[in-house]
Each structure stands twice: as C-alpha cells, then as structure tokens.
Amino acid sequence: MSSTFAEDAYPSPDERARLRESLTRSLPEIPPVYFYDDLGSELFEQITHLGVYYPTRTEVGILEQRAGDILRAVRPRRLVELGSGAGRKIRILLDAWRWVGGGETCTMLDVNGLFLETSISRLRTDYPEYTFRGVIGDFTTDLPRLGRGGGRLVVFLAGTIGNLYPDERRAFFREIARLMEPSDALLVGADLVKDTARLEAAYDDPEGVTAAFNRNALRVINRRFGANFAPDAFAHRAFYDAARAWIEMRLVATRRMRVQIPALDLRLDLERGAEIRTEVSCKFTRDSLQASARAGGLVMSSWHTDPDQLFALALLRRNDA
Ligand code: AVJ
C-alpha cells in the first residue's frame, strides 16, 4: 500500500500494483489490510468476544497485570499505538500512566478512519489530561509519518505482528529500530505456539463470525477496485501450518468462476476448489520472537506471559540502548 488505505482515497498506482502482484501469484493473495473497512473492523471486534478466540482476553489480562511495570521501566512521555482498532486496550496503559505519571501525548495509527475518530473522541473525553492524535495509515508503510523524537513507548498489540511474513517482520523491526531513539521502546503482543486444535478453533468459530470476516475482504476488493467477486461462492478455510508456525486463512471457490477486476486490469479464472490466501498469523515462542527482533536490531528487555502461556507481551529496545 503506497500511503494509506483510507476508504475514501482512490487507490494509488502503487497500491494497485501491489494488489495485482499478490493476486497473480500461483497461490493468489489478498493482504489482510483489506479486512478492515467499517464492517470488517466491526466483525473483528465481534471475534475478540468469541469464546474460542483467546488472544484478546489473554492479552488484556497480561496488560492489566503488567502495564505499571512496563511504564515504570520505560518512563515514556509519549505513547504510540499501531493498529489501534476500537481503542480499548490503550486505556489499560493510560490508566496505569495516571499512576506512574509523566504522560503527555498519545498517537494512534489505524487503517480505519471511522474507528480511529470514534475511539479518539471517546479517549479525549475520558482522559482530558493527554493530547491525542490520530493517523490513518498502515503500519507496514506509514511508520515514517509518525515522526521521531525519543521518550516514546510504541505499542503493537493483538498479535498483529503475526500478519507479517518472516522477512517482512524483520524489515518492520529494522524500520522501527531506525525510527527509534535509544530511550524509546516497543511493546509487541504475540500469540504463542500451542496445540493445533486450540489454534485452529480460534480461527474457525461455530458462529461463523470469522468466516464472515474472511469473506468481507472480497467485498472490500469489489468496492475499492470495481471487482465482481461473489463472496457467497467462497468457503472459509483456516489451518495451522506447524512447519511455518502460522495460521493461514484462505477462501475456497465453491464453483468455477471468472472474476473481473477493472482497476487492476485483471481477470482471474478460478476453478472450483481454487484458493485465495487472505491472512497468515504467525505464532511465536520466546526464542523465535527474540531471534526475529535481534535480526532487526532490537533486543528483548522483558517478556510477560499468562499462566497458560497462550500469549505474550515482549518489550523490545534498540540493541544500542
Ligand atoms: C488482528 C491480526 C491479530 O491474526 O488473530 C482474527 C486477525 N484473523 N481472526 C489474528 C484475525 C482471524 C487477528 N489479528
């Protein structure tokens, strides 16, 4: 994505080229950023409340326990949240910040402008002592727009780091490290490797909310690129690839179809059973996350997990800090 995926901005040549490249691979792909229009952001909110979807409540529990310690270790003046969504988790940090002190500003970056505006206006009401700023953007391309400056705790929660492929993840860490000052820190939420049944259940709920979320990516592509995907003609598929340690979500064509995507000057001929990859969600161990951060120029200064080791928060610093 060139600059942002703002719903109201026309896709740039760069964004079109990227999607075209993704859709013409031998296994066609739609990048996960296209899940998050207003409906998709709302469906993800619903996912976070599902019984099978343990990551959100587990991460909230860890944050509630450790926010104070983390803020005391970093002593930031500024909080920056990447992929803030509905803006609920940042409140845990803001509450702890009131006790620890030293807080000044909070910047939130999200691809969804509606969710960003709504959450920022609520935060301004509830936390009048802080200055809030919203940036509509994509954490894979828009980090430089956040500026630099020290005294910052950058938070990247929910396990969204897992949506990046391993090489993209290292590039992300390198880019963050480059933009960070030695006094800055990065708090990353990571979903942990665990038994396959538990992982797969989290991505295939009986209510079908995840299936609806998955299919919604096609609606977003239809609207944004003038395509004519028939979302109902695709089945939801989610499986754990243990060798790569990632959950993969796909859409499976239930019949033969021809799809036109005028804005990309592209036609896709899909056989019955053809698959489109819509998301990978990498799962980590302490060692694998540490190795990946290190390769990007960051070191782990603390690791916080729940009693069942389902999810973790890693506090990362520049390796010269
Ligand atoms: C928001 C990227 C962390 O990978 O678990 C939820 C998205 N996909 N169910 C995840 C998602 C399917 C979620 N992240």
mmCIF file of C-alpha atoms and ligand atoms in Angstrom:
data_model
loop_
_atom_site.group_PDB
_atom_site.id
_atom_site.type_symbol
_atom_site.label_atom_id
_atom_site.label_comp_id
_atom_site.label_asym_id
_atom_site.label_seq_id
_atom_site.Cartn_x
_atom_site.Cartn_y
_atom_site.Cartn_z
ATOM 1 C CA MET A 1 0.000 0.000 0.000
ATOM 2 C CA SER A 2 1.522 3.271 -1.017
ATOM 3 C CA SER A 3 0.453 5.693 1.666
ATOM 4 C CA THR A 4 -2.764 4.752 3.364
ATOM 5 C CA PHE A 5 -5.776 2.587 2.897
ATOM 6 C CA ALA A 6 -8.259 5.334 3.621
ATOM 7 C CA GLU A 7 -11.649 4.182 2.385
ATOM 8 C CA ASP A 8 -12.301 7.499 0.736
ATOM 9 C CA ALA A 9 -8.927 7.799 -1.014
ATOM 10 C CA TYR A 10 -8.718 6.364 -4.508
ATOM 11 C CA PRO A 11 -6.162 3.515 -4.735
ATOM 12 C CA SER A 12 -2.792 4.802 -5.885
ATOM 13 C CA PRO A 13 -0.851 3.181 -8.744
ATOM 14 C CA ASP A 14 1.443 1.724 -6.119
ATOM 15 C CA GLU A 15 -1.400 0.145 -4.169
ATOM 16 C CA ARG A 16 -2.867 -1.249 -7.385
ATOM 17 C CA ALA A 17 0.472 -2.699 -8.466
ATOM 18 C CA ARG A 18 0.920 -4.404 -5.118
ATOM 19 C CA LEU A 19 -2.515 -5.988 -5.108
ATOM 20 C CA ARG A 20 -2.115 -7.049 -8.736
ATOM 21 C CA GLU A 21 1.158 -8.730 -7.862
ATOM 22 C CA SER A 22 -0.469 -10.503 -4.885
ATOM 23 C CA LEU A 23 -3.443 -11.747 -6.897
ATOM 24 C CA THR A 24 -1.363 -13.093 -9.768
ATOM 25 C CA ARG A 25 0.835 -15.389 -7.646
ATOM 26 C CA SER A 26 0.415 -19.144 -8.104
ATOM 27 C CA LEU A 27 -1.478 -19.008 -4.814
ATOM 28 C CA PRO A 28 -3.362 -15.715 -5.128
ATOM 29 C CA GLU A 29 -3.336 -13.485 -2.054
ATOM 30 C CA ILE A 30 -5.301 -10.579 -0.676
ATOM 31 C CA PRO A 31 -3.287 -8.747 2.013
ATOM 32 C CA PRO A 32 -5.006 -8.658 5.433
ATOM 33 C CA VAL A 33 -5.185 -4.863 5.456
ATOM 34 C CA TYR A 34 -8.266 -5.267 3.229
ATOM 35 C CA PHE A 35 -10.233 -6.889 6.047
ATOM 36 C CA TYR A 36 -10.584 -3.635 7.885
ATOM 37 C CA ASP A 37 -13.280 -1.487 6.351
ATOM 38 C CA ASP A 38 -16.045 -0.424 8.781
ATOM 39 C CA LEU A 39 -17.849 -3.770 8.605
ATOM 40 C CA GLY A 40 -14.608 -5.769 8.834
ATOM 41 C CA SER A 41 -13.347 -3.755 11.800
ATOM 42 C CA GLU A 42 -16.699 -4.419 13.492
ATOM 43 C CA LEU A 43 -16.519 -8.142 12.669
ATOM 44 C CA PHE A 44 -13.028 -8.276 14.173
ATOM 45 C CA GLU A 45 -14.458 -6.630 17.307
ATOM 46 C CA GLN A 46 -17.032 -9.457 17.438
ATOM 47 C CA ILE A 47 -14.250 -12.030 17.006
ATOM 48 C CA THR A 48 -12.474 -10.613 20.050
ATOM 49 C CA HIS A 49 -15.524 -11.522 22.167
ATOM 50 C CA LEU A 50 -15.807 -15.129 20.938
ATOM 51 C CA GLY A 51 -15.127 -17.904 23.437
ATOM 52 C CA VAL A 52 -12.742 -19.711 21.077
ATOM 53 C CA TYR A 53 -10.753 -16.526 20.391
ATOM 54 C CA TYR A 54 -8.470 -16.448 23.454
ATOM 55 C CA PRO A 55 -5.865 -13.859 22.282
ATOM 56 C CA THR A 56 -7.733 -10.654 23.160
ATOM 57 C CA ARG A 57 -8.833 -11.507 26.686
ATOM 58 C CA THR A 58 -5.483 -13.108 27.437
ATOM 59 C CA GLU A 59 -3.550 -10.067 26.256
ATOM 60 C CA VAL A 60 -5.880 -7.768 28.223
ATOM 61 C CA GLY A 61 -5.169 -9.845 31.347
ATOM 62 C CA ILE A 62 -1.394 -9.601 30.872
ATOM 63 C CA LEU A 63 -1.607 -5.863 30.201
ATOM 64 C CA GLU A 64 -3.722 -5.266 33.293
ATOM 65 C CA GLN A 65 -1.126 -7.063 35.381
ATOM 66 C CA ARG A 66 1.993 -5.595 33.807
ATOM 67 C CA ALA A 67 1.162 -2.132 32.446
ATOM 68 C CA GLY A 68 2.533 -0.413 35.568
ATOM 69 C CA ASP A 69 5.830 -2.336 35.492
ATOM 70 C CA ILE A 70 6.275 -1.700 31.792
ATOM 71 C CA LEU A 71 5.626 2.038 32.112
ATOM 72 C CA ARG A 72 7.959 2.294 35.111
ATOM 73 C CA ALA A 73 10.689 0.553 33.133
ATOM 74 C CA VAL A 74 10.331 2.810 30.077
ATOM 75 C CA ARG A 75 9.106 6.098 31.615
ATOM 76 C CA PRO A 76 7.658 7.358 28.328
ATOM 77 C CA ARG A 77 6.253 10.825 27.703
ATOM 78 C CA ARG A 78 4.522 9.632 24.596
ATOM 79 C CA LEU A 79 2.531 6.556 23.679
ATOM 80 C CA VAL A 80 2.135 5.476 20.067
ATOM 81 C CA GLU A 81 -0.232 2.634 19.180
ATOM 82 C CA LEU A 82 -0.031 0.855 15.820
ATOM 83 C CA GLY A 83 -3.289 -0.742 14.622
ATOM 84 C CA SER A 84 -5.355 0.670 17.475
ATOM 85 C CA GLY A 85 -8.728 -0.734 16.288
ATOM 86 C CA ALA A 86 -11.532 0.098 18.711
ATOM 87 C CA GLY A 87 -9.027 1.680 21.125
ATOM 88 C CA ARG A 88 -9.898 -0.341 24.208
ATOM 89 C CA LYS A 89 -6.507 -1.760 25.132
ATOM 90 C CA ILE A 90 -4.728 1.578 25.145
ATOM 91 C CA ARG A 91 -6.974 2.518 28.088
ATOM 92 C CA ILE A 92 -5.217 -0.032 30.263
ATOM 93 C CA LEU A 93 -1.928 1.737 29.584
ATOM 94 C CA LEU A 94 -3.487 5.186 30.010
ATOM 95 C CA ASP A 95 -4.953 4.166 33.381
ATOM 96 C CA ALA A 96 -1.569 2.908 34.554
ATOM 97 C CA TRP A 97 0.070 6.072 33.183
ATOM 98 C CA ARG A 98 -2.070 8.142 35.585
ATOM 99 C CA TRP A 99 -0.390 6.347 38.481
ATOM 100 C CA VAL A 100 3.110 6.263 37.079
ATOM 101 C CA GLY A 101 2.975 9.845 35.758
ATOM 102 C CA GLY A 102 4.957 11.562 33.037
ATOM 103 C CA GLY A 103 2.422 11.028 30.261
ATOM 104 C CA GLU A 104 1.842 13.733 27.662
ATOM 105 C CA THR A 105 0.656 12.556 24.271
ATOM 106 C CA CYS A 106 -0.887 9.512 22.682
ATOM 107 C CA THR A 107 -0.822 8.899 18.930
ATOM 108 C CA MET A 108 -2.855 6.159 17.288
ATOM 109 C CA LEU A 109 -2.386 4.754 13.815
ATOM 110 C CA ASP A 110 -5.086 2.675 12.155
ATOM 111 C CA VAL A 111 -6.243 1.955 8.605
ATOM 112 C CA ASN A 112 -9.854 2.545 9.583
ATOM 113 C CA GLY A 113 -10.685 6.261 9.849
ATOM 114 C CA LEU A 114 -14.095 5.734 11.465
ATOM 115 C CA PHE A 115 -12.745 3.536 14.246
ATOM 116 C CA LEU A 116 -9.887 5.977 14.754
ATOM 117 C CA GLU A 117 -12.125 9.044 15.042
ATOM 118 C CA THR A 118 -14.630 7.357 17.307
ATOM 119 C CA SER A 119 -12.036 5.989 19.674
ATOM 120 C CA ILE A 120 -10.063 9.239 19.811
ATOM 121 C CA SER A 121 -13.088 11.357 20.628
ATOM 122 C CA ARG A 122 -14.000 8.974 23.465
ATOM 123 C CA LEU A 123 -10.439 8.955 24.742
ATOM 124 C CA ARG A 124 -10.329 12.784 24.748
ATOM 125 C CA THR A 125 -13.417 12.829 26.956
ATOM 126 C CA ASP A 126 -12.167 10.175 29.353
ATOM 127 C CA TYR A 127 -8.510 11.272 29.537
ATOM 128 C CA PRO A 128 -8.547 15.079 29.223
ATOM 129 C CA GLU A 129 -5.008 15.369 30.577
ATOM 130 C CA TYR A 130 -3.445 13.796 27.458
ATOM 131 C CA THR A 131 -3.191 15.074 23.889
ATOM 132 C CA PHE A 132 -4.488 12.579 21.344
ATOM 133 C CA ARG A 133 -3.611 12.409 17.690
ATOM 134 C CA GLY A 134 -4.899 10.020 15.035
ATOM 135 C CA VAL A 135 -3.047 8.976 11.890
ATOM 136 C CA ILE A 136 -4.916 6.992 9.234
ATOM 137 C CA GLY A 137 -2.341 4.602 7.879
ATOM 138 C CA ASP A 138 -0.810 1.180 7.508
ATOM 139 C CA PHE A 139 1.948 0.049 9.867
ATOM 140 C CA THR A 140 3.795 -1.631 7.010
ATOM 141 C CA THR A 141 4.272 1.582 5.022
ATOM 142 C CA ASP A 142 3.408 4.610 7.144
ATOM 143 C CA LEU A 143 5.754 4.421 10.112
ATOM 144 C CA PRO A 144 7.848 7.405 8.938
ATOM 145 C CA ARG A 145 4.712 9.574 9.177
ATOM 146 C CA LEU A 146 4.802 9.120 12.940
ATOM 147 C CA GLY A 147 7.993 11.178 13.169
ATOM 148 C CA ARG A 148 10.803 10.639 15.662
ATOM 149 C CA GLY A 149 11.819 12.133 18.913
ATOM 150 C CA GLY A 150 12.539 9.935 21.958
ATOM 151 C CA GLY A 151 10.596 9.280 25.153
ATOM 152 C CA ARG A 152 8.220 7.031 23.294
ATOM 153 C CA LEU A 153 6.607 3.702 24.022
ATOM 154 C CA VAL A 154 5.335 2.251 20.745
ATOM 155 C CA VAL A 155 2.740 -0.473 21.267
ATOM 156 C CA PHE A 156 1.799 -3.037 18.671
ATOM 157 C CA LEU A 157 -0.753 -5.339 20.252
ATOM 158 C CA ALA A 158 -3.172 -8.160 19.441
ATOM 159 C CA GLY A 159 -0.581 -10.363 17.766
ATOM 160 C CA THR A 160 -0.877 -8.340 14.568
ATOM 161 C CA ILE A 161 2.913 -8.648 14.156
ATOM 162 C CA GLY A 162 1.982 -12.198 13.106
ATOM 163 C CA ASN A 163 0.318 -10.893 9.929
ATOM 164 C CA LEU A 164 3.764 -10.081 8.546
ATOM 165 C CA TYR A 165 5.754 -12.777 6.782
ATOM 166 C CA PRO A 166 9.094 -13.513 8.491
ATOM 167 C CA ASP A 167 11.075 -11.330 6.042
ATOM 168 C CA GLU A 168 8.540 -8.502 6.342
ATOM 169 C CA ARG A 169 8.683 -8.816 10.102
ATOM 170 C CA ARG A 170 12.454 -8.348 10.143
ATOM 171 C CA ALA A 171 12.079 -5.353 7.823
ATOM 172 C CA PHE A 172 9.410 -3.956 10.163
ATOM 173 C CA PHE A 173 11.701 -4.346 13.189
ATOM 174 C CA ARG A 174 14.580 -2.725 11.277
ATOM 175 C CA GLU A 175 12.405 0.202 10.253
ATOM 176 C CA ILE A 176 11.103 0.677 13.806
ATOM 177 C CA ALA A 177 14.664 0.425 15.161
ATOM 178 C CA ARG A 178 15.763 3.082 12.689
ATOM 179 C CA LEU A 179 12.986 5.427 13.796
ATOM 180 C CA MET A 180 13.510 4.748 17.491
ATOM 181 C CA GLU A 181 15.799 6.700 19.804
ATOM 182 C CA PRO A 182 17.725 4.785 22.469
ATOM 183 C CA SER A 183 15.194 5.997 25.057
ATOM 184 C CA ASP A 184 12.253 4.567 23.090
ATOM 185 C CA ALA A 185 10.801 1.090 23.468
ATOM 186 C CA LEU A 186 8.473 -1.173 21.511
ATOM 187 C CA LEU A 187 5.861 -3.337 23.215
ATOM 188 C CA VAL A 188 4.737 -6.201 20.993
ATOM 189 C CA GLY A 189 1.847 -8.599 21.616
ATOM 190 C CA ALA A 190 2.499 -12.064 20.206
ATOM 191 C CA ASP A 191 0.334 -15.162 20.050
ATOM 192 C CA LEU A 192 2.272 -18.252 21.141
ATOM 193 C CA VAL A 193 2.761 -21.666 19.575
ATOM 194 C CA LYS A 194 0.373 -24.172 21.141
ATOM 195 C CA ASP A 195 -1.594 -27.277 20.193
ATOM 196 C CA THR A 196 -3.066 -27.258 16.718
ATOM 197 C CA ALA A 197 -6.665 -27.882 17.784
ATOM 198 C CA ARG A 198 -6.722 -24.821 20.014
ATOM 199 C CA LEU A 199 -5.116 -22.624 17.351
ATOM 200 C CA GLU A 200 -7.424 -23.785 14.586
ATOM 201 C CA ALA A 201 -10.545 -23.401 16.738
ATOM 202 C CA ALA A 202 -9.671 -19.730 17.295
ATOM 203 C CA TYR A 203 -9.858 -19.128 13.536
ATOM 204 C CA ASP A 204 -12.965 -21.145 12.754
ATOM 205 C CA ASP A 205 -15.690 -20.301 15.239
ATOM 206 C CA PRO A 206 -19.017 -22.177 15.169
ATOM 207 C CA GLU A 207 -20.963 -18.896 14.862
ATOM 208 C CA GLY A 208 -19.234 -18.186 11.538
ATOM 209 C CA VAL A 209 -18.051 -14.721 12.505
ATOM 210 C CA THR A 210 -14.506 -15.449 11.309
ATOM 211 C CA ALA A 211 -15.899 -16.820 8.039
ATOM 212 C CA ALA A 212 -17.872 -13.596 7.531
ATOM 213 C CA PHE A 213 -14.759 -11.546 8.394
ATOM 214 C CA ASN A 214 -12.761 -13.547 5.865
ATOM 215 C CA ARG A 215 -15.321 -13.155 3.061
ATOM 216 C CA ASN A 216 -15.614 -9.447 3.768
ATOM 217 C CA ALA A 217 -12.161 -8.957 2.224
ATOM 218 C CA LEU A 218 -13.801 -9.757 -1.139
ATOM 219 C CA ARG A 219 -16.446 -7.080 -0.587
ATOM 220 C CA VAL A 220 -13.728 -4.552 0.145
ATOM 221 C CA ILE A 221 -11.876 -5.523 -3.044
ATOM 222 C CA ASN A 222 -15.129 -5.302 -5.020
ATOM 223 C CA ARG A 223 -15.834 -1.788 -3.785
ATOM 224 C CA ARG A 224 -12.320 -0.460 -3.923
ATOM 225 C CA PHE A 225 -11.219 -1.956 -7.237
ATOM 226 C CA GLY A 226 -14.551 -2.433 -9.018
ATOM 227 C CA ALA A 227 -14.219 -6.227 -8.858
ATOM 228 C CA ASN A 228 -17.090 -8.697 -9.044
ATOM 229 C CA PHE A 229 -16.134 -11.436 -6.582
ATOM 230 C CA ALA A 230 -19.213 -13.319 -5.324
ATOM 231 C CA PRO A 231 -18.399 -13.631 -1.592
ATOM 232 C CA ASP A 232 -21.085 -16.271 -1.039
ATOM 233 C CA ALA A 233 -19.397 -18.537 -3.570
ATOM 234 C CA PHE A 234 -16.344 -18.882 -1.282
ATOM 235 C CA ALA A 235 -15.898 -21.138 1.723
ATOM 236 C CA HIS A 236 -13.804 -20.175 4.746
ATOM 237 C CA ARG A 237 -10.758 -22.299 5.477
ATOM 238 C CA ALA A 238 -8.275 -21.928 8.343
ATOM 239 C CA PHE A 239 -5.442 -24.309 9.204
ATOM 240 C CA TYR A 240 -2.239 -24.353 11.205
ATOM 241 C CA ASP A 241 0.995 -24.885 9.290
ATOM 242 C CA ALA A 242 3.240 -26.262 12.020
ATOM 243 C CA ALA A 243 6.419 -26.101 9.921
ATOM 244 C CA ARG A 244 5.996 -22.373 9.405
ATOM 245 C CA ALA A 245 4.324 -21.835 12.762
ATOM 246 C CA TRP A 246 1.479 -19.859 11.296
ATOM 247 C CA ILE A 247 -2.272 -19.996 10.968
ATOM 248 C CA GLU A 248 -3.345 -19.452 7.447
ATOM 249 C CA MET A 249 -6.752 -18.267 6.312
ATOM 250 C CA ARG A 250 -7.983 -18.924 2.827
ATOM 251 C CA LEU A 251 -11.116 -18.523 0.752
ATOM 252 C CA VAL A 252 -12.034 -21.551 -1.348
ATOM 253 C CA ALA A 253 -14.063 -21.161 -4.557
ATOM 254 C CA THR A 254 -17.092 -23.464 -4.361
ATOM 255 C CA ARG A 255 -17.626 -23.279 -8.113
ATOM 256 C CA ARG A 256 -15.789 -22.273 -11.252
ATOM 257 C CA MET A 257 -15.832 -18.559 -11.771
ATOM 258 C CA ARG A 258 -14.423 -15.713 -13.740
ATOM 259 C CA VAL A 259 -13.650 -12.561 -11.774
ATOM 260 C CA GLN A 260 -13.031 -9.167 -13.354
ATOM 261 C CA ILE A 261 -11.001 -6.562 -11.505
ATOM 262 C CA PRO A 262 -11.149 -3.483 -13.737
ATOM 263 C CA ALA A 263 -8.990 -1.163 -11.621
ATOM 264 C CA LEU A 264 -6.167 -3.722 -11.858
ATOM 265 C CA ASP A 265 -6.846 -4.535 -15.472
ATOM 266 C CA LEU A 266 -7.002 -8.155 -14.363
ATOM 267 C CA ARG A 267 -9.203 -11.187 -14.928
ATOM 268 C CA LEU A 268 -8.983 -14.215 -12.627
ATOM 269 C CA ASP A 269 -10.239 -17.577 -13.824
ATOM 270 C CA LEU A 270 -10.828 -19.690 -10.754
ATOM 271 C CA GLU A 271 -11.522 -23.402 -10.868
ATOM 272 C CA ARG A 272 -13.839 -24.965 -8.328
ATOM 273 C CA GLY A 273 -11.625 -25.551 -5.252
ATOM 274 C CA ALA A 274 -9.206 -22.728 -6.142
ATOM 275 C CA GLU A 275 -7.903 -20.924 -3.075
ATOM 276 C CA ILE A 276 -7.014 -17.360 -2.177
ATOM 277 C CA ARG A 277 -4.803 -16.738 0.848
ATOM 278 C CA THR A 278 -6.131 -13.855 2.928
ATOM 279 C CA GLU A 279 -4.005 -13.992 6.079
ATOM 280 C CA VAL A 280 -1.107 -15.612 7.802
ATOM 281 C CA SER A 281 -0.986 -15.194 11.568
ATOM 282 C CA CYS A 282 2.413 -16.277 12.868
ATOM 283 C CA LYS A 283 2.712 -17.929 16.265
ATOM 284 C CA PHE A 284 5.830 -17.447 18.369
ATOM 285 C CA THR A 285 7.972 -18.820 21.116
ATOM 286 C CA ARG A 286 10.089 -16.557 23.274
ATOM 287 C CA ASP A 287 13.131 -17.695 21.275
ATOM 288 C CA SER A 288 11.609 -17.202 17.850
ATOM 289 C CA LEU A 289 10.409 -13.697 18.635
ATOM 290 C CA GLN A 290 13.727 -12.788 20.210
ATOM 291 C CA ALA A 291 15.658 -14.070 17.179
ATOM 292 C CA SER A 292 13.462 -12.120 14.785
ATOM 293 C CA ALA A 293 13.747 -8.913 16.831
ATOM 294 C CA ARG A 294 17.511 -9.325 17.044
ATOM 295 C CA ALA A 295 17.785 -9.742 13.292
ATOM 296 C CA GLY A 296 16.005 -6.396 13.061
ATOM 297 C CA GLY A 297 18.358 -4.638 15.502
ATOM 298 C CA LEU A 298 16.243 -4.922 18.645
ATOM 299 C CA VAL A 299 16.790 -6.744 21.919
ATOM 300 C CA MET A 300 14.209 -8.119 24.306
ATOM 301 C CA SER A 301 14.266 -6.373 27.656
ATOM 302 C CA SER A 302 11.299 -8.172 29.198
ATOM 303 C CA TRP A 303 8.788 -10.905 28.440
ATOM 304 C CA HIS A 304 5.359 -11.160 30.033
ATOM 305 C CA THR A 305 3.010 -14.077 29.624
ATOM 306 C CA ASP A 306 -0.166 -15.585 31.141
ATOM 307 C CA PRO A 307 -0.138 -18.691 33.367
ATOM 308 C CA ASP A 308 -1.194 -20.922 30.445
ATOM 309 C CA GLN A 309 1.442 -19.444 28.097
ATOM 310 C CA LEU A 310 -1.135 -18.652 25.460
ATOM 311 C CA PHE A 311 0.021 -15.150 24.607
ATOM 312 C CA ALA A 312 2.914 -12.844 25.448
ATOM 313 C CA LEU A 313 3.973 -9.228 25.557
ATOM 314 C CA ALA A 314 7.596 -8.528 24.671
ATOM 315 C CA LEU A 315 9.295 -5.257 25.496
ATOM 316 C CA LEU A 316 11.961 -4.503 22.903
ATOM 317 C CA ARG A 317 14.703 -1.865 22.816
ATOM 318 C CA ARG A 318 17.320 -0.821 20.346
ATOM 319 C CA ASN A 319 20.386 -3.003 20.660
ATOM 320 C CA ASP A 320 22.491 0.105 21.481
ATOM 321 C CA ALA A 321 20.114 1.487 24.109
HETATM 322 C C1 AVJ B 1 -5.863 -8.817 14.473
HETATM 323 C C2 AVJ B 1 -4.227 -9.862 13.127
HETATM 324 C C3 AVJ B 1 -4.249 -10.249 15.451
HETATM 325 O O1 AVJ B 1 -4.384 -12.814 13.431
HETATM 326 O O2 AVJ B 1 -5.572 -13.325 15.156
HETATM 327 C C4 AVJ B 1 -8.702 -12.851 13.807
HETATM 328 C C5 AVJ B 1 -6.898 -11.199 12.971
HETATM 329 N N1 AVJ B 1 -7.977 -13.139 11.815
HETATM 330 N N2 AVJ B 1 -9.314 -13.910 13.285
HETATM 331 C C6 AVJ B 1 -5.278 -12.561 14.246
HETATM 332 C C7 AVJ B 1 -7.837 -12.362 12.872
HETATM 333 C C8 AVJ B 1 -8.883 -14.068 12.073
HETATM 334 C C9 AVJ B 1 -6.034 -11.241 14.169
HETATM 335 N N3 AVJ B 1 -5.094 -10.049 14.278
#
